[in-house]
CSV table of C-alpha atoms in Angstrom, one decimal:
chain,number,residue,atom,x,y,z
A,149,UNK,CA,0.0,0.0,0.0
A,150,UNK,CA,1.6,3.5,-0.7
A,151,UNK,CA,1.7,6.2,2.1
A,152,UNK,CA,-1.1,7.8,-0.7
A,153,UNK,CA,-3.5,5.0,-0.5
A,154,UNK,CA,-2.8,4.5,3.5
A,155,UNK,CA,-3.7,8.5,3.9
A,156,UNK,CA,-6.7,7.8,1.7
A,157,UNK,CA,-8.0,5.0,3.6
A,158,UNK,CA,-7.5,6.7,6.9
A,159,UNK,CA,-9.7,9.2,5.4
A,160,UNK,CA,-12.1,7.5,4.7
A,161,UNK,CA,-11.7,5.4,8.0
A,162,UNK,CA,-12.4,9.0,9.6
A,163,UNK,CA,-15.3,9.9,7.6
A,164,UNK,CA,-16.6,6.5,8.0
A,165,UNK,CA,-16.0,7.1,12.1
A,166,UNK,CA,-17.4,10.5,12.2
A,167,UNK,CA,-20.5,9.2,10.5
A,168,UNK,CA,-21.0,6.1,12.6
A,169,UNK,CA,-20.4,8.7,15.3
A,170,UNK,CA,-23.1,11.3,14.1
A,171,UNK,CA,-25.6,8.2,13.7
A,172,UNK,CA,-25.3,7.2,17.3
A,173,UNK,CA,-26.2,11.0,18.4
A,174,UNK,CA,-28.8,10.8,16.6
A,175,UNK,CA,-29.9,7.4,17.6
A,176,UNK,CA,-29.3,9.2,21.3
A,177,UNK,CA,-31.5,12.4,20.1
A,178,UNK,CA,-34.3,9.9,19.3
A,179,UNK,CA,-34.2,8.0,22.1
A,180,UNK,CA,-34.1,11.2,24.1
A,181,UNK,CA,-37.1,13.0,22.0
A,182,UNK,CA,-39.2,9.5,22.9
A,183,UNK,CA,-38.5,9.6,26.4
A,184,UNK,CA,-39.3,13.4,26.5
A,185,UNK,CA,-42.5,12.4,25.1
A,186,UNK,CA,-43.6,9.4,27.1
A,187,UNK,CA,-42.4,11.4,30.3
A,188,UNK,CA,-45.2,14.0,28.9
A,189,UNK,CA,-47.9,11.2,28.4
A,190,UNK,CA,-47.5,9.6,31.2
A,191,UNK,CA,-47.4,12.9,33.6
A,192,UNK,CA,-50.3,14.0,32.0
A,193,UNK,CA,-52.4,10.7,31.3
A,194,UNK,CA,-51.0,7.7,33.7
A,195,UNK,CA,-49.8,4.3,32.7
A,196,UNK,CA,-52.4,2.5,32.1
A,197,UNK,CA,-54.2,5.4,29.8
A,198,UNK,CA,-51.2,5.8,27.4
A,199,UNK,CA,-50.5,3.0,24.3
A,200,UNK,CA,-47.0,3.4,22.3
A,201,UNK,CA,-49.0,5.1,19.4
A,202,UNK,CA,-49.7,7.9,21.9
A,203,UNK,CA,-46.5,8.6,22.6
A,204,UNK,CA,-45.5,8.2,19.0
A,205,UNK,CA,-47.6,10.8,18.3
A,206,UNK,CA,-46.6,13.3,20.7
A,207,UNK,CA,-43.0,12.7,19.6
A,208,UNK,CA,-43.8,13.3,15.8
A,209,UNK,CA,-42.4,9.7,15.3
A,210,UNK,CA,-43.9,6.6,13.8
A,211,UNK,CA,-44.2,3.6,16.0
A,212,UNK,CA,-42.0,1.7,14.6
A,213,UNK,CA,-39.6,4.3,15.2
A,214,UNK,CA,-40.5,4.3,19.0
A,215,UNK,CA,-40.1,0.5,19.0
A,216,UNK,CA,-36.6,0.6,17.7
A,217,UNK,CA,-35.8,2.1,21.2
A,218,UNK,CA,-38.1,0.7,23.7
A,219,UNK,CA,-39.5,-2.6,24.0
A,220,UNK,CA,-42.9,-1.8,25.0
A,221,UNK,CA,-44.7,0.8,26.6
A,222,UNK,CA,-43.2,-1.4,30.0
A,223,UNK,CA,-39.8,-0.2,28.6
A,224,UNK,CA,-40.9,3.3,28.4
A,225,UNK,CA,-41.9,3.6,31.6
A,226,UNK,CA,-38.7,2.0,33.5
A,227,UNK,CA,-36.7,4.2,31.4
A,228,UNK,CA,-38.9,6.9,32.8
A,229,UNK,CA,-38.6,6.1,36.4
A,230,UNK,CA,-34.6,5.5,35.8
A,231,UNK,CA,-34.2,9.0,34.5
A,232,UNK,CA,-36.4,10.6,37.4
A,233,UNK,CA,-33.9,8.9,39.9
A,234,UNK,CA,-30.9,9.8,37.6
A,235,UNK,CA,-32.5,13.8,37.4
A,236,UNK,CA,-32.8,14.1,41.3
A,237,UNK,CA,-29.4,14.3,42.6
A,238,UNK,CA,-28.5,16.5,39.9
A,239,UNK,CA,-31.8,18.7,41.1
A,240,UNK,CA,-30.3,18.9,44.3
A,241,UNK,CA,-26.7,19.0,44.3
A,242,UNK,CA,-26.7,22.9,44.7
A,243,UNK,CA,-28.1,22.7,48.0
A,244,UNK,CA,-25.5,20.1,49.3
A,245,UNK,CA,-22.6,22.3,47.5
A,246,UNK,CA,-23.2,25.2,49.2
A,247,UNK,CA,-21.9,24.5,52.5
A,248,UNK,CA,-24.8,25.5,54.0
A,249,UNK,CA,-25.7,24.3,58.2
A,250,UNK,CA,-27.4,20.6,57.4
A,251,UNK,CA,-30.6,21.9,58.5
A,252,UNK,CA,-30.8,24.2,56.0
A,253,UNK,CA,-29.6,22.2,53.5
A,254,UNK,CA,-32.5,19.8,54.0
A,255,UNK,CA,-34.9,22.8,53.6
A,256,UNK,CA,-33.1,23.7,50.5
A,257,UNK,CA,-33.2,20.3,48.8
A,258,UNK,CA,-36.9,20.1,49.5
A,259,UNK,CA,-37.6,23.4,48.3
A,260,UNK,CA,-36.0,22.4,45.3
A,261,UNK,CA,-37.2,19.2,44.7
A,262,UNK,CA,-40.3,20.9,44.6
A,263,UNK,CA,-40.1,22.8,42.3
A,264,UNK,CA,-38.6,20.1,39.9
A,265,UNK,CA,-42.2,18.4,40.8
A,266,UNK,CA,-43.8,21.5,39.5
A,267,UNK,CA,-41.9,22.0,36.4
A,268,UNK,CA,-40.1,19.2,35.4
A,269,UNK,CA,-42.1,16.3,33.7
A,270,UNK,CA,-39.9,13.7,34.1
A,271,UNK,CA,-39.6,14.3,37.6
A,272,UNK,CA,-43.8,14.6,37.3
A,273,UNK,CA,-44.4,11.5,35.1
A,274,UNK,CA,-41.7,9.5,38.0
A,275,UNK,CA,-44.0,10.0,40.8
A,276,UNK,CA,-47.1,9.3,38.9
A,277,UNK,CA,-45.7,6.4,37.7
A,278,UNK,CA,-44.5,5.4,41.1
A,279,UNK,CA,-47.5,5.2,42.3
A,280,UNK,CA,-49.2,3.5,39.5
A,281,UNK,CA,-46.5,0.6,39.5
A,282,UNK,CA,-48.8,-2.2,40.3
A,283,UNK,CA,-49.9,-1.6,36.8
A,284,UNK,CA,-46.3,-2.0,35.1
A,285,UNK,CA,-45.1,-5.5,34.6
A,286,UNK,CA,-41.5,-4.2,34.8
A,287,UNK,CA,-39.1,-4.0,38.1
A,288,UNK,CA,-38.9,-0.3,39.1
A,289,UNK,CA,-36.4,0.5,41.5
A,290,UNK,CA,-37.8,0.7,44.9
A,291,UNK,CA,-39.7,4.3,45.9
A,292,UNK,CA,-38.6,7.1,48.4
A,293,UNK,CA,-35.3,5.1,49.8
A,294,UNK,CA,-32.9,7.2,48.3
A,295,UNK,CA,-34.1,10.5,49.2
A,296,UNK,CA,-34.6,9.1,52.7
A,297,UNK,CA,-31.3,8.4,52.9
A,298,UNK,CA,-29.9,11.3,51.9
A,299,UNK,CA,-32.6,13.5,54.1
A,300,UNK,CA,-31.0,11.0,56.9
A,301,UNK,CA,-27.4,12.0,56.6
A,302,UNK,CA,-28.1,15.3,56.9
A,303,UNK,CA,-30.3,15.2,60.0
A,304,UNK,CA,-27.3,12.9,61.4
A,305,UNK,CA,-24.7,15.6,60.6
A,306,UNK,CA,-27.3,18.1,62.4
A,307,UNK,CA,-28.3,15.7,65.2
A,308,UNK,CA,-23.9,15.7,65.6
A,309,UNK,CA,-23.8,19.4,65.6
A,310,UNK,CA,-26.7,19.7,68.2
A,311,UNK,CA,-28.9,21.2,66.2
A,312,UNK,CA,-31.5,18.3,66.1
A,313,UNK,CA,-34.0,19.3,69.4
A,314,UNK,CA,-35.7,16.9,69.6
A,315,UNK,CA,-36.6,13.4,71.1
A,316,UNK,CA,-37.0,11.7,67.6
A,317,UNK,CA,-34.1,10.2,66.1
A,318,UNK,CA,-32.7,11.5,62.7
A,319,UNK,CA,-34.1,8.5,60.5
A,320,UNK,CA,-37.5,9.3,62.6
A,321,UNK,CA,-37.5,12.7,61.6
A,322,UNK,CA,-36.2,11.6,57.5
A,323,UNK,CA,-39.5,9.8,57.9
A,324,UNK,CA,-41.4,12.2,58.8
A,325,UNK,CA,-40.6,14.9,56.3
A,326,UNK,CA,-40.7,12.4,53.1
A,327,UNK,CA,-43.7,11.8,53.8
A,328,UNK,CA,-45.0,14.9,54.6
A,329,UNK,CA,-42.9,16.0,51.5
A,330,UNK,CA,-44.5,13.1,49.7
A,331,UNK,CA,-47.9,13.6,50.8
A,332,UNK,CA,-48.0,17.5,49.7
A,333,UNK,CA,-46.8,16.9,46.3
A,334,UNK,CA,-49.7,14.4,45.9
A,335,UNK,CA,-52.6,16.8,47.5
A,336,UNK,CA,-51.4,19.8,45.8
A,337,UNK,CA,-51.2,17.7,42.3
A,338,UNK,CA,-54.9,16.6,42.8
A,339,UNK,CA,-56.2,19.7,44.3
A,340,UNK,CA,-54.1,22.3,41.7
A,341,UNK,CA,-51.7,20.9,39.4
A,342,UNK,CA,-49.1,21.6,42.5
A,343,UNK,CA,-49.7,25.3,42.2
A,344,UNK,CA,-49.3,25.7,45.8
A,345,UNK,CA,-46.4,23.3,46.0
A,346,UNK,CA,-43.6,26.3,47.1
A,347,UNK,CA,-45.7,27.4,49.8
A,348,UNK,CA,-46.7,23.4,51.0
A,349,UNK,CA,-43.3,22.8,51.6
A,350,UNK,CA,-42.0,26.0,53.3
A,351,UNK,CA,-44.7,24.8,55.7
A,352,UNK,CA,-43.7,21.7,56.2
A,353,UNK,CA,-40.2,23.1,56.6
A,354,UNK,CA,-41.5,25.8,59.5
A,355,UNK,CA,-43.6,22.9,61.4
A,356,UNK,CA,-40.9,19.9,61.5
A,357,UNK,CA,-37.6,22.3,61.3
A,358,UNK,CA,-38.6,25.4,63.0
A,359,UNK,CA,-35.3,26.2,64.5
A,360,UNK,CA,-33.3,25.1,61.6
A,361,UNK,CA,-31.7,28.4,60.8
B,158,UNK,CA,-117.0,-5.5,55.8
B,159,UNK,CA,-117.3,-7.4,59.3
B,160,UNK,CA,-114.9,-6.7,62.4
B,161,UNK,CA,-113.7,-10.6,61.8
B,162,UNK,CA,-112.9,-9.3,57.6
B,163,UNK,CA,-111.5,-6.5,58.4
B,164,UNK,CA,-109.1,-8.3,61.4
B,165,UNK,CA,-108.0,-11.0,58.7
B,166,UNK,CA,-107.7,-8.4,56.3
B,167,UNK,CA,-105.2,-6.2,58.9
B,168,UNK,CA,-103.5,-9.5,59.3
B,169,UNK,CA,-102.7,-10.0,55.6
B,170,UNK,CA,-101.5,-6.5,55.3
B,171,UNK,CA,-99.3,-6.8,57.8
B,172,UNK,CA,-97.9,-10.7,56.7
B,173,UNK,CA,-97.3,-8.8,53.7
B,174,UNK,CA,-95.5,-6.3,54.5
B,175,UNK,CA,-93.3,-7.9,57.0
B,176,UNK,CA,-92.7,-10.1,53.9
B,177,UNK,CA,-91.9,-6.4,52.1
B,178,UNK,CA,-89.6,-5.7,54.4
B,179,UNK,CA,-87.4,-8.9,55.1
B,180,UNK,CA,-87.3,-8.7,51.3
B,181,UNK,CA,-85.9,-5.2,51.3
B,182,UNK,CA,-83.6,-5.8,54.6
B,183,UNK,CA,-82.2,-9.0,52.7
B,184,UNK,CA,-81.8,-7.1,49.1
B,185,UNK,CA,-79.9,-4.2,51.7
B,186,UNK,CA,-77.7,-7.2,53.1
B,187,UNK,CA,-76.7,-8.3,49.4
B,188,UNK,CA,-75.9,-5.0,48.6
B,189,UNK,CA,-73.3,-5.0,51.3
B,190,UNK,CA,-72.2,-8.2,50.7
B,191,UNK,CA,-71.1,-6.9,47.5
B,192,UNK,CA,-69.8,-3.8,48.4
B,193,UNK,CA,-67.3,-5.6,50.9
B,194,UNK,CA,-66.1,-7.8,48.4
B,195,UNK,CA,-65.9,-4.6,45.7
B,196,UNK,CA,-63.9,-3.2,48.7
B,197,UNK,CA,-61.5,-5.8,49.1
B,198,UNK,CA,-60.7,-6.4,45.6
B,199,UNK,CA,-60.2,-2.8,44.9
B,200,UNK,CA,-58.1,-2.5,47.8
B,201,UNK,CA,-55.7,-5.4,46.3
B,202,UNK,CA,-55.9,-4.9,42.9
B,203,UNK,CA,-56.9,-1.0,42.3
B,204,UNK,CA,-60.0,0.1,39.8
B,205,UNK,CA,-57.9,-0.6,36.4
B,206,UNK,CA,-57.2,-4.0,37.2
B,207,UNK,CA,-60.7,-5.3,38.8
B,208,UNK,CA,-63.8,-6.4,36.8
B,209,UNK,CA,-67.2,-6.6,37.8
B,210,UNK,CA,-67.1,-10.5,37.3
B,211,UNK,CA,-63.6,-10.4,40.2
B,212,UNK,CA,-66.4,-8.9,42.5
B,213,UNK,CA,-69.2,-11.4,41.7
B,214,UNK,CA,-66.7,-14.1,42.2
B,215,UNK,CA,-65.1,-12.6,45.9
B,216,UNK,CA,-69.1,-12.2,46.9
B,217,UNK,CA,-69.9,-15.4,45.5
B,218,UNK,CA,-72.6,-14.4,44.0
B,219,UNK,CA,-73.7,-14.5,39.9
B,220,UNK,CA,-72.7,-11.3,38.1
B,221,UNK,CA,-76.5,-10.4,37.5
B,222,UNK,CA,-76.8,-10.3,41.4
B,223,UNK,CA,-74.1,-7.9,41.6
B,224,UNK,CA,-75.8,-5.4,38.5
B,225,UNK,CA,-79.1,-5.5,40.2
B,226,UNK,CA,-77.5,-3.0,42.8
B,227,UNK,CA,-74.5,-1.2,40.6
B,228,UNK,CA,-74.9,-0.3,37.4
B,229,UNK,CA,-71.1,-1.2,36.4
B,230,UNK,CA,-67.7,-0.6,37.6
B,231,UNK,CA,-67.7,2.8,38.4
B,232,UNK,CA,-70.8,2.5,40.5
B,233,UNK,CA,-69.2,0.2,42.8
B,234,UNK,CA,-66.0,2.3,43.1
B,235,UNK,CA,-68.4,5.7,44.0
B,236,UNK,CA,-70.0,3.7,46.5
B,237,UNK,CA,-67.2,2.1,48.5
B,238,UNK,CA,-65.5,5.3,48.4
B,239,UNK,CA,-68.7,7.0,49.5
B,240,UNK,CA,-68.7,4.3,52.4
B,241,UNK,CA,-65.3,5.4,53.2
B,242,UNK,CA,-66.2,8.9,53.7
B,243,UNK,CA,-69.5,7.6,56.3
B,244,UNK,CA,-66.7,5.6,57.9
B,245,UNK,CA,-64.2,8.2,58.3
B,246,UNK,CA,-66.2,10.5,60.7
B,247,UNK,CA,-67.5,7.1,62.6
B,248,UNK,CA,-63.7,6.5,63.5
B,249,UNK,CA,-62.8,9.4,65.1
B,250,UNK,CA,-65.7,10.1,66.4
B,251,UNK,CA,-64.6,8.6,70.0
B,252,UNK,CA,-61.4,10.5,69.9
B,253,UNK,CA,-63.8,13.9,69.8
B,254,UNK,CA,-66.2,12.4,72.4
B,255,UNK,CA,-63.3,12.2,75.0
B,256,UNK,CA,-63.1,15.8,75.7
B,257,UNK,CA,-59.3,15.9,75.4
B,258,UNK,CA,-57.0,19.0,75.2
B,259,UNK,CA,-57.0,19.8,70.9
B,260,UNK,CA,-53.8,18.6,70.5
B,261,UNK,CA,-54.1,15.8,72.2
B,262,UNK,CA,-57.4,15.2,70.2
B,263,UNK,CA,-55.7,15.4,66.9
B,264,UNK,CA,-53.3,13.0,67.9
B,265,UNK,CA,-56.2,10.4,69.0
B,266,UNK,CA,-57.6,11.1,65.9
B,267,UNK,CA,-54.4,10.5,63.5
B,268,UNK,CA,-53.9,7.6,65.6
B,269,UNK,CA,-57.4,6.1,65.4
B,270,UNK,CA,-57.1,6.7,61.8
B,271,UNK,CA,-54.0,5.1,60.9
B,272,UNK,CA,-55.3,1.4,62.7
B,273,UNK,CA,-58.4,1.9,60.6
B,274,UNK,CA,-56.4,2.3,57.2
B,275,UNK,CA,-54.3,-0.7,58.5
B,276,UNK,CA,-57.5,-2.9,58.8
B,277,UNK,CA,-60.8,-1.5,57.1
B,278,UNK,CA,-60.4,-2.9,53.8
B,279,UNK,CA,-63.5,-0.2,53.5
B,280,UNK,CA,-60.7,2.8,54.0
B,281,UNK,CA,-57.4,1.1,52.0
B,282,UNK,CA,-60.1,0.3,48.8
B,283,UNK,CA,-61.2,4.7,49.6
B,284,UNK,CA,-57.7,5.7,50.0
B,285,UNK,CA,-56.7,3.6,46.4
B,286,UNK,CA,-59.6,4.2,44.5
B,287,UNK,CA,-58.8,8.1,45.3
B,288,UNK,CA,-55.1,8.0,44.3
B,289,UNK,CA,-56.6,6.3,40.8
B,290,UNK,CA,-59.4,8.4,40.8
B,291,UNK,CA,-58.8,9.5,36.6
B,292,UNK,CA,-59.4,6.2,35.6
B,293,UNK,CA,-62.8,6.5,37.1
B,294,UNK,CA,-65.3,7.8,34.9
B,295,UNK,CA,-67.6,8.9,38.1
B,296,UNK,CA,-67.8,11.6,40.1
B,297,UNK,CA,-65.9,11.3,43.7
B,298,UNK,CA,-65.9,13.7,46.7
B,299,UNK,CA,-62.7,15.9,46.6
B,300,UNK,CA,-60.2,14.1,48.6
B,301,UNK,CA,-58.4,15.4,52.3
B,302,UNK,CA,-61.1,18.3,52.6
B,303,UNK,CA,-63.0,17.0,55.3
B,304,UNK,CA,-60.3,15.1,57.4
B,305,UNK,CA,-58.2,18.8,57.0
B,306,UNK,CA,-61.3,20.3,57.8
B,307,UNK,CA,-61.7,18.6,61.0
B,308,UNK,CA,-57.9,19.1,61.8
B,309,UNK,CA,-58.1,22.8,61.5
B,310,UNK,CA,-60.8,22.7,64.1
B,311,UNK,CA,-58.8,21.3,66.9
B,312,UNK,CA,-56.4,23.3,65.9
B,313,UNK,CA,-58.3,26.3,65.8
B,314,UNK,CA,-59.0,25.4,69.1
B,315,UNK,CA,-55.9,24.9,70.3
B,316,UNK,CA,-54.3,27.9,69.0
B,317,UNK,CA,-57.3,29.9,70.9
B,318,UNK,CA,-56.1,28.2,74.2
B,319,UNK,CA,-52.5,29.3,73.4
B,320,UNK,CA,-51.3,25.6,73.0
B,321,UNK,CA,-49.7,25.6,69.5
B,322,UNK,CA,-46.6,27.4,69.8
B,323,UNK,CA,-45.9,28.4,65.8
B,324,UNK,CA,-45.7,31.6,63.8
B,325,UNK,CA,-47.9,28.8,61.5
B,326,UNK,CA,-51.7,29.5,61.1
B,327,UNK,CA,-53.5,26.5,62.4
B,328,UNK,CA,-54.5,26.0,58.8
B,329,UNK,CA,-50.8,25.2,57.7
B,330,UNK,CA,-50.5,22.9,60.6
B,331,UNK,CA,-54.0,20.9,59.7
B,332,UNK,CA,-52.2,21.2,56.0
B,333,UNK,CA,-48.7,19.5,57.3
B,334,UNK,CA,-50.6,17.1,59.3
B,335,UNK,CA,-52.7,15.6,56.6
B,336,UNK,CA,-49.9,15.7,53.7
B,337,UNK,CA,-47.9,13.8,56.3
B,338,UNK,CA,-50.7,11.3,57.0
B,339,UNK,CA,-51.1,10.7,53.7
B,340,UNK,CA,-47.7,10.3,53.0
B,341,UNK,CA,-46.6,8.0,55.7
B,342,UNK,CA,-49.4,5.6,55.0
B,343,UNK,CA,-48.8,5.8,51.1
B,344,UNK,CA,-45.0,4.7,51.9
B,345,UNK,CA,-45.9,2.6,54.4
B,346,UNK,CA,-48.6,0.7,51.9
B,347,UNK,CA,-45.9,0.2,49.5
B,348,UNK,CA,-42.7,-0.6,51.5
B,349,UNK,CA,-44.7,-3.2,53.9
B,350,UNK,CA,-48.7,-3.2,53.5
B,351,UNK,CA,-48.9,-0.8,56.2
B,352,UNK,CA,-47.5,-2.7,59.0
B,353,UNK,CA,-45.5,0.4,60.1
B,354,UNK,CA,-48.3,3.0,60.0
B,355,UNK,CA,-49.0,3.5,63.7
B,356,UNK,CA,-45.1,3.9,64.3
B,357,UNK,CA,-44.7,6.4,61.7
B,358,UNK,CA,-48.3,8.1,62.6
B,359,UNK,CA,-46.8,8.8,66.0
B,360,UNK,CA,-43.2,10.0,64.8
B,361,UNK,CA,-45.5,12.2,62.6
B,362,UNK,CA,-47.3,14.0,66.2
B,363,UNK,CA,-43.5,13.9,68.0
B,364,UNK,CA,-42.1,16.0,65.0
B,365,UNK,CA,-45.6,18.0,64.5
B,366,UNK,CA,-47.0,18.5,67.6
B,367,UNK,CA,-43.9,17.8,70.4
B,368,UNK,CA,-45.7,19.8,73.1
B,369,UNK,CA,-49.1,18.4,72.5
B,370,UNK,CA,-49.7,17.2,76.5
């Protein structure tokens, strides 16, 4: 082969790369512009109201197109639920950044959390699809453990500093604010499409954590 | 018409209607019958996944039996929930008959609440059918109102004693209270079929309420 021919087929090797390359984002933009869609659906519509042609249509896709990403509308939704529990640390990494005292960090990541559960429709379709999961023949990972955990660590560090008064311990108290976390969210969906969710959770913030300044 | 006619006569009529009304008392006792077994199998299964033949089948009775008194599907979910909002006030009505301090009251009655979503398949088929309340084409009371209703009274109450200490209106409060309620039985339901509830009911009054005597 002369160094002219090995130069050529490098080229083309390149182009050949780049192109393989620019079909995989795009494959990735599709996959991405279907789960945008079913996260849409299913927020809006639940699991067991939405078919694959629904979704489909709200992505401007054909089916088949959907189907050459997902499975089946099972598919959809796990990859729904994973991206909700992928989008939540990100959602609130500022507040643990920020070095602020751990009980204000807790009020922090629950004021942002919710306004990812007023805004953001993965985050939306993920707890409607939690709670619909007897419906989905598909292993979801299991509800409200993480965020537990890492409302837990914080109370900890706060309990270490002294700044927990109370007789609960600090998992106690993790309980007690997921839940009441989890159980505004869910009124203030069915009541107003989470309008009030801001001002549900400052209150929840002011009755569990009232000296957590 | 002789004394002696008009005697027999009285006695027919009231043969009759005694006949009239074991007839209605027994068609009342089938109705229940069915609405128990609606109950259950909505409370296991949930409205998508239960037809009117699972409910014939748990009552043991033919499916003809079960239309004479509901209509379809949706009748049976509007009544069991409707049956859950009779029960409700039933419930707690011994923790408002004790004349205890508010707070304390509130606490009786989140207590007295959570054993009866533990066992009253009646109140776990209410609470489900409510949380898949867009799959049911029926009319439903708006969920929380009443219980928060009832809450902010106490708390009312309490507040005009000077017993809640908060720069919260007793409004919030009743608000926290019932989002945490419904949480912590929501998560307890789907971590371990609510075999935690009362533990996590009262961590909910310790962080709430911690001067409540």
């Amino acid at each position: 082969m002369t160094s002219r021919q090995a130069a050529k087929n490098e080229r083309v090797g390149a182009t050949n790369a780049r192109g393989a390359l620019l079909k995989q984002e795009r494959a990735l933009q599709t996959r991405q512009t279907v789960l945008a869609a079913a996260a849409e659906m299913f927020a809006e519509q639940g699991f067991p109201a939405v078919t694959v042609m629904d979704v489909a249509q709200r992505a401007e896709m054909t089916k088949g197109a959907v189907y050459f990403h997902f499975t089946n509308k099972e598919a959809l939704a796990q990859a729904v639920v994973e991206e909700f529990y992928r989008r939540l640390p990100v959602i609130v990494a500022p507040a643990l950044e920020k070095d602020l005292p751990p009980l204000r960090a807790v009020a922090e990541v629950l004021h942002r959390t919710a306004l990812a559960f007023q805004d953001d429709r993965v985050i939306q379709a993920g707890a409607r699809l939690q709670i619909e999961r007897s419906y989905i023949g598909a292993e979801l990972p299991p509800p409200y453990t993480a965020f537990q955990a890492m409302i837990e660590e914080l109370l900890t560090q706060a309990n270490e500093e002294g700044a927990l008064h109370s007789r609960l311990s600090p998992d106690a108290y993790a309980r007690v604010l997921v839940a009441a976390f989890f159980g505004a969210q869910h009124i203030s969906w069915v009541q107003c499409n989470r309008r009030d969710i801001e001002d549900r959770v400052r209150e929840i913030v002011e009755a569990v954590l009232p000296d957590r300044v």
